[in-house]
mmCIF file of C-alpha atoms and ligand atoms in Angstrom:
data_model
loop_
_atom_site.group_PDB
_atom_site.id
_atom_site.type_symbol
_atom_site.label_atom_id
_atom_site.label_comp_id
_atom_site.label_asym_id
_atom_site.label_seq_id
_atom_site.Cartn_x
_atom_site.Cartn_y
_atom_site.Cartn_z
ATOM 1 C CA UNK A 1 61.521 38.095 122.741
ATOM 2 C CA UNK A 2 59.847 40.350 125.262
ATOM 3 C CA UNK A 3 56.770 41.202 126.371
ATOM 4 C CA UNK A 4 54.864 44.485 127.391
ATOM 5 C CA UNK A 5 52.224 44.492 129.051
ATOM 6 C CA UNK A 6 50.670 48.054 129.487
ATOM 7 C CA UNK A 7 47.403 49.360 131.107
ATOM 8 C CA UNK A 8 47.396 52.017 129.069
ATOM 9 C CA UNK A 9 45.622 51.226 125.857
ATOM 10 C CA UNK A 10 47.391 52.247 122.769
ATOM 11 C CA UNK A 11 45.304 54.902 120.852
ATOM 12 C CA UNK A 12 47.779 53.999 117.893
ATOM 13 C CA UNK A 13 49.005 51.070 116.795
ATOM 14 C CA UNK A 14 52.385 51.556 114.662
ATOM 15 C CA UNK A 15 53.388 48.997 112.473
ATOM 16 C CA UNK A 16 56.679 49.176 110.813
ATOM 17 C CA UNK A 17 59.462 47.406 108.888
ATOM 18 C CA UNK A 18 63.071 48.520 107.620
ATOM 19 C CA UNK A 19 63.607 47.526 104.261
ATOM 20 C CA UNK A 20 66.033 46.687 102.334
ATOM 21 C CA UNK A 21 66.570 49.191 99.311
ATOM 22 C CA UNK A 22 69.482 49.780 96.625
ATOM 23 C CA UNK A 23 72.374 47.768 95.981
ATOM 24 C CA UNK A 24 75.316 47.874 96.799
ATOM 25 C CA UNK A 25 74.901 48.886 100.378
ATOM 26 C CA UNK A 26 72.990 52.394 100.538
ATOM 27 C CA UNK A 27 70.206 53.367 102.753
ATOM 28 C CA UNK A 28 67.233 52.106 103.402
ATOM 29 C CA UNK A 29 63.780 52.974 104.540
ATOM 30 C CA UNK A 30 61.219 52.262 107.503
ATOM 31 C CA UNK A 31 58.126 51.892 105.939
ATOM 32 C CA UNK A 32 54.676 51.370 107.924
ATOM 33 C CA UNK A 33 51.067 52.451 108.884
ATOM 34 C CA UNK A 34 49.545 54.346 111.687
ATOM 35 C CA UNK A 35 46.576 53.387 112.913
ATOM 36 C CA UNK A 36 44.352 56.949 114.713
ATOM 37 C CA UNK A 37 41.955 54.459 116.664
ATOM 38 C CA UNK A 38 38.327 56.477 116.593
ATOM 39 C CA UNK A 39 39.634 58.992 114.611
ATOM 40 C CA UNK A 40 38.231 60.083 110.911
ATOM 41 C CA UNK A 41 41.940 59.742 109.366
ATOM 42 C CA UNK A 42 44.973 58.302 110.386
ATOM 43 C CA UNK A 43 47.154 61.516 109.061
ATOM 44 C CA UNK A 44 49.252 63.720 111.264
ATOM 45 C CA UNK A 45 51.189 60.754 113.168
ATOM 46 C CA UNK A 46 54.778 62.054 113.199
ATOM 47 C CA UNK A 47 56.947 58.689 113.167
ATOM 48 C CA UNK A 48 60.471 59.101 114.401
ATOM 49 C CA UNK A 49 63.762 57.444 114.980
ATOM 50 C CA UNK A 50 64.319 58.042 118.294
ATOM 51 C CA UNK A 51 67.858 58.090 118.613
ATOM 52 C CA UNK A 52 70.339 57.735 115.608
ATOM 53 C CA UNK A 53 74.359 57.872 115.817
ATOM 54 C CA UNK A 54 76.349 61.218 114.042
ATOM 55 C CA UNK A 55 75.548 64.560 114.348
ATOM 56 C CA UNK A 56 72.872 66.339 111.681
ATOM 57 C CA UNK A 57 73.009 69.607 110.581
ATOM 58 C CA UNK A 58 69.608 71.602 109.506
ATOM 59 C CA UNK A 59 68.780 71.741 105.776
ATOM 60 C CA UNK A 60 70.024 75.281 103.939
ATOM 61 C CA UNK A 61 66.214 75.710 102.900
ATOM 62 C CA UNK A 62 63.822 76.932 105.338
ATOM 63 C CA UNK A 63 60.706 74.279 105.877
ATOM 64 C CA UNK A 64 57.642 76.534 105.736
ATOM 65 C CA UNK A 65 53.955 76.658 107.231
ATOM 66 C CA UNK A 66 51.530 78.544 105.543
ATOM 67 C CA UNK A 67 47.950 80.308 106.633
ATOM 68 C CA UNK A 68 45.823 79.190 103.928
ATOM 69 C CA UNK A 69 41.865 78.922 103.936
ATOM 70 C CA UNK A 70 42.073 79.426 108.020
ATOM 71 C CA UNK A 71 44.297 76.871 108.689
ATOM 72 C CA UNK A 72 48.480 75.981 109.298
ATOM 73 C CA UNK A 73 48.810 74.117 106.758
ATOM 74 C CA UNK A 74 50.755 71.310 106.834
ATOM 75 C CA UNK A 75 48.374 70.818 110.346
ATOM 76 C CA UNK A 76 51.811 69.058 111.796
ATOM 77 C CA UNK A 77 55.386 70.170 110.572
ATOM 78 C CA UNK A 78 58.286 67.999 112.051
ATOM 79 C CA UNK A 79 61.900 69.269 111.398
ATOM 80 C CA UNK A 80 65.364 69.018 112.409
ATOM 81 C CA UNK A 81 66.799 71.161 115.377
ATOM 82 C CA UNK A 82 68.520 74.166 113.625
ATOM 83 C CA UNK A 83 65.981 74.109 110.873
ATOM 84 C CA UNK A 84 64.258 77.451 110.037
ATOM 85 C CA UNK A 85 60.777 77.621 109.427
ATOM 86 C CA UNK A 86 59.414 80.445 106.963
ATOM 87 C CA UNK A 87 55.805 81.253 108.195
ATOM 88 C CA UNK A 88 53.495 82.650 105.441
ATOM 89 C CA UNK A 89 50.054 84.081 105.356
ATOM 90 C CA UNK A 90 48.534 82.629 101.836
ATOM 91 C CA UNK A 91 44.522 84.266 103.192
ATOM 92 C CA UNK A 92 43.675 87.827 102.240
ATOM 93 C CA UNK A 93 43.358 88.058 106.200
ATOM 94 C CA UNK A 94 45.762 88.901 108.331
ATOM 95 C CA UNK A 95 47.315 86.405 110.662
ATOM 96 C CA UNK A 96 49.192 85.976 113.882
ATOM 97 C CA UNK A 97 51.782 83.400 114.389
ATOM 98 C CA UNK A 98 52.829 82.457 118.281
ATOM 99 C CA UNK A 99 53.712 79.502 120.367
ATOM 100 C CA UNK A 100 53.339 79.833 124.214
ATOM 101 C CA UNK A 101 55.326 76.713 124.378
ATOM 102 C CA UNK A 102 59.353 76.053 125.684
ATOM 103 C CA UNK A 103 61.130 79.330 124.654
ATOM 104 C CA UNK A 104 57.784 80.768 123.654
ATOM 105 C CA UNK A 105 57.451 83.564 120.590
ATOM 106 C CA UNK A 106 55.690 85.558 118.519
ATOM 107 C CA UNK A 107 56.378 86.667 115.337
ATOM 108 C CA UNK A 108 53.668 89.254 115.165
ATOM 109 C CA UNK A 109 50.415 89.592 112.847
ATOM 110 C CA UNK A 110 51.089 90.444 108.684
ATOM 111 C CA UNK A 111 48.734 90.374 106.059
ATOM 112 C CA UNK A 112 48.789 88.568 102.594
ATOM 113 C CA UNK A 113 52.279 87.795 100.866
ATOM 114 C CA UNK A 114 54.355 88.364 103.198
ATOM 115 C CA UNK A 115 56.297 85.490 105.536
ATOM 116 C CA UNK A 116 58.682 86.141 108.622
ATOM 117 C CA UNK A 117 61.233 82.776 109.342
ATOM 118 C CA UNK A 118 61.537 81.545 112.757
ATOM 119 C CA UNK A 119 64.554 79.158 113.863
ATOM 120 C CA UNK A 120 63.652 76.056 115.812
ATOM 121 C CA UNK A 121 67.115 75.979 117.539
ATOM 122 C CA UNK A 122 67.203 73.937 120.369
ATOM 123 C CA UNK A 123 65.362 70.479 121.530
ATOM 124 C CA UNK A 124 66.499 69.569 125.291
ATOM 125 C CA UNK A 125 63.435 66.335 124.932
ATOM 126 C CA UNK A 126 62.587 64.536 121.776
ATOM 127 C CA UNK A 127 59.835 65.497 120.764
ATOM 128 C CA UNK A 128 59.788 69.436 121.696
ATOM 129 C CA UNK A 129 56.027 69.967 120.052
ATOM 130 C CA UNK A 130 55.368 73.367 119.501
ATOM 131 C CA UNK A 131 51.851 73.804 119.333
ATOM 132 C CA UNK A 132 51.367 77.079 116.703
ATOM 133 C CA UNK A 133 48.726 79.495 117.047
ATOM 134 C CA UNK A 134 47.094 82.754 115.642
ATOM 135 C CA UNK A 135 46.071 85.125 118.347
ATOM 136 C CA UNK A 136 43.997 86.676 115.619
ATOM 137 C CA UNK A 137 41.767 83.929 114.988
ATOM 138 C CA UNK A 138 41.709 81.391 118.614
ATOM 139 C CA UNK A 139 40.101 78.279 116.417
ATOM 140 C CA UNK A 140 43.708 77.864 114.304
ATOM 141 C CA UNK A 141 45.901 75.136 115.783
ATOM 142 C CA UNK A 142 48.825 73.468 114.106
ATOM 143 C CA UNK A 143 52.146 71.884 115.271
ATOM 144 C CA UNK A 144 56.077 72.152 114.547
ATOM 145 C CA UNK A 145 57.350 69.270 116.220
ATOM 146 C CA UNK A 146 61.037 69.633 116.425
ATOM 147 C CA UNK A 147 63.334 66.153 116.202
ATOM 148 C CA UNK A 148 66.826 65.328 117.088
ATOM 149 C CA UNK A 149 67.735 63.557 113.517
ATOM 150 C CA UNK A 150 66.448 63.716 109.705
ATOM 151 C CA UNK A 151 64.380 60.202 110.033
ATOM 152 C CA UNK A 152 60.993 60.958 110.436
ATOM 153 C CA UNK A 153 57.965 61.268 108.134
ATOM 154 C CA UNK A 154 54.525 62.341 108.930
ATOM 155 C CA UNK A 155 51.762 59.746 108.193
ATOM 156 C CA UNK A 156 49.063 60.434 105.619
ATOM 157 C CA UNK A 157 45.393 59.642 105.792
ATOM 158 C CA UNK A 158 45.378 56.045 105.309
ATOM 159 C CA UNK A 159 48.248 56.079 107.948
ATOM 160 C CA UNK A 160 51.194 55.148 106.046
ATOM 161 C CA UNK A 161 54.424 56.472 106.115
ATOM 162 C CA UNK A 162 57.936 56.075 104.398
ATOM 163 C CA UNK A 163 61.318 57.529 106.727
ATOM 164 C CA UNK A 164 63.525 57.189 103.657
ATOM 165 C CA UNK A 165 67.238 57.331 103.199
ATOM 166 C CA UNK A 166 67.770 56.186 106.976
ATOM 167 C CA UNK A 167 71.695 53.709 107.064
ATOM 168 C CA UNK A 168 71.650 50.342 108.040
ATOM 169 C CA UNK A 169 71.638 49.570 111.977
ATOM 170 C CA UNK A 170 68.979 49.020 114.634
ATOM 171 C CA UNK A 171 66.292 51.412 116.026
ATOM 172 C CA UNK A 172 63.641 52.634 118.053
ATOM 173 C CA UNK A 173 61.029 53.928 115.996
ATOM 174 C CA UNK A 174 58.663 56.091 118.266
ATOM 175 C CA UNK A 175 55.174 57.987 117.300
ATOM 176 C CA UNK A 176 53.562 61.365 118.210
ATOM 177 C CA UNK A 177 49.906 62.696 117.864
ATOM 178 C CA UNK A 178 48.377 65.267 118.492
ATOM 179 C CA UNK A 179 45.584 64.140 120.216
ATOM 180 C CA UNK A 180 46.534 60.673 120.678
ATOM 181 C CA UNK A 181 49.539 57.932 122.062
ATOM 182 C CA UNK A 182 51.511 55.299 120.972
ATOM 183 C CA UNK A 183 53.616 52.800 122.065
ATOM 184 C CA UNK A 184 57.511 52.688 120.469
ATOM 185 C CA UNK A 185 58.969 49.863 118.356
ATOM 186 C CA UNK A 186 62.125 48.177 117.622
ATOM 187 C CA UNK A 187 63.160 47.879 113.975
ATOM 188 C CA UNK A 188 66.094 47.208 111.909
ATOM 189 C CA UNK A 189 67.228 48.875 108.470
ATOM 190 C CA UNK A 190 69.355 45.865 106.981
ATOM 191 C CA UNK A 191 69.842 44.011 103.477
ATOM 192 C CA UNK A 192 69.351 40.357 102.593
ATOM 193 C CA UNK A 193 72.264 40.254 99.989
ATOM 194 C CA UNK A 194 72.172 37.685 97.355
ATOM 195 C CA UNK A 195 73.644 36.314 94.271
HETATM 196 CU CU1 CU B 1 44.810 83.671 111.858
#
């Protein structure tokens, strides 16, 4: 058993648990709940494994961020490194989509219906956060937030989140927000067999 002691107060308390799912022996989950102290809603934690053994390789499908109503929406995308990200522009408005963060880019302004994919290809420092932008409209803000492994989930309002499909073993299960921190916690994807 340790003990931290910080002087840093913890804007967000994670709370989290590996359970036990299917027999025989498949994956399991890390269920759990954010808590956004002084914030309106606990959604838009990213909770991530920090470090998980194999190599991953980014999904076929491109994840995607729209422009909808004046906003990225999802607010907060995580993904894989490798994955490619298909920007669209869902507002009969046209919009701008660059990040003046690591590698920086800009994918230029298009209107309505059309989309333009951007790989997230490299992550030297879990989390690489890139925070997205429209240079056409200064008050739009969202985030890809680009992770070493699959096991992550993003937390909705009440704060809860599910990593699913995540193998047996021991982990460190870390949290990033946007406008707030958190400390990281140890937990353990096992089964209690039975008979
Ligand atoms: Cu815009």
């Amino acid at each position: 058993m340790t003990c931290h002691r910080s002087v840093l107060i913890p804007a967000i308390v994670l709370a989290a648990a590996g359970l036990a799912a299917r027999l025989p022996a498949a994956d399991g989950s890390i269920t759990g709940t954010v808590k956004a102290t002084g914030l309106g809603s606990n959604a838009d934690a990213v909770v991530y494994v920090q470090q998980a053994p194999g190599t991953f390789k980014a999904p076929a499908p491109p994840a995607a961020m729209d422009q909808r109503k004046m906003q990225f929406i999802p607010h907060v995308l995580p993904v894989l490194v490798g994955t490619t990200v298909k920007f669209l522009n869902s507002d009969p408005t046209p919009h701008n989509v660059f990040s003046p963060d690591f590698e920086k880019y800009n994918l230029g302004t298009w209107p309505e219906g059309q989309s333009k994919d951007h790989v997230f290809g490299t992550c030297a420092k879990v989390p690489c956060v890139y925070t997205q932008l429209c240079r056409v409209h200064p008050e739009m803000e969202g985030f890809v937030v680009v992770l070493a492994n699959p096991y992550f989930a993003v937390s909705d309002k009440e704060g809860r989140f599910e990593i699913k499909a995540v193998p047996p073993g021991p982990y460190t299960v870390a949290v990033w927000h946007a406008k707030l921190k958190g400390q990281p916690k140890p937990v353990t994807v096992d089964f209690a067999l039975g008979r």
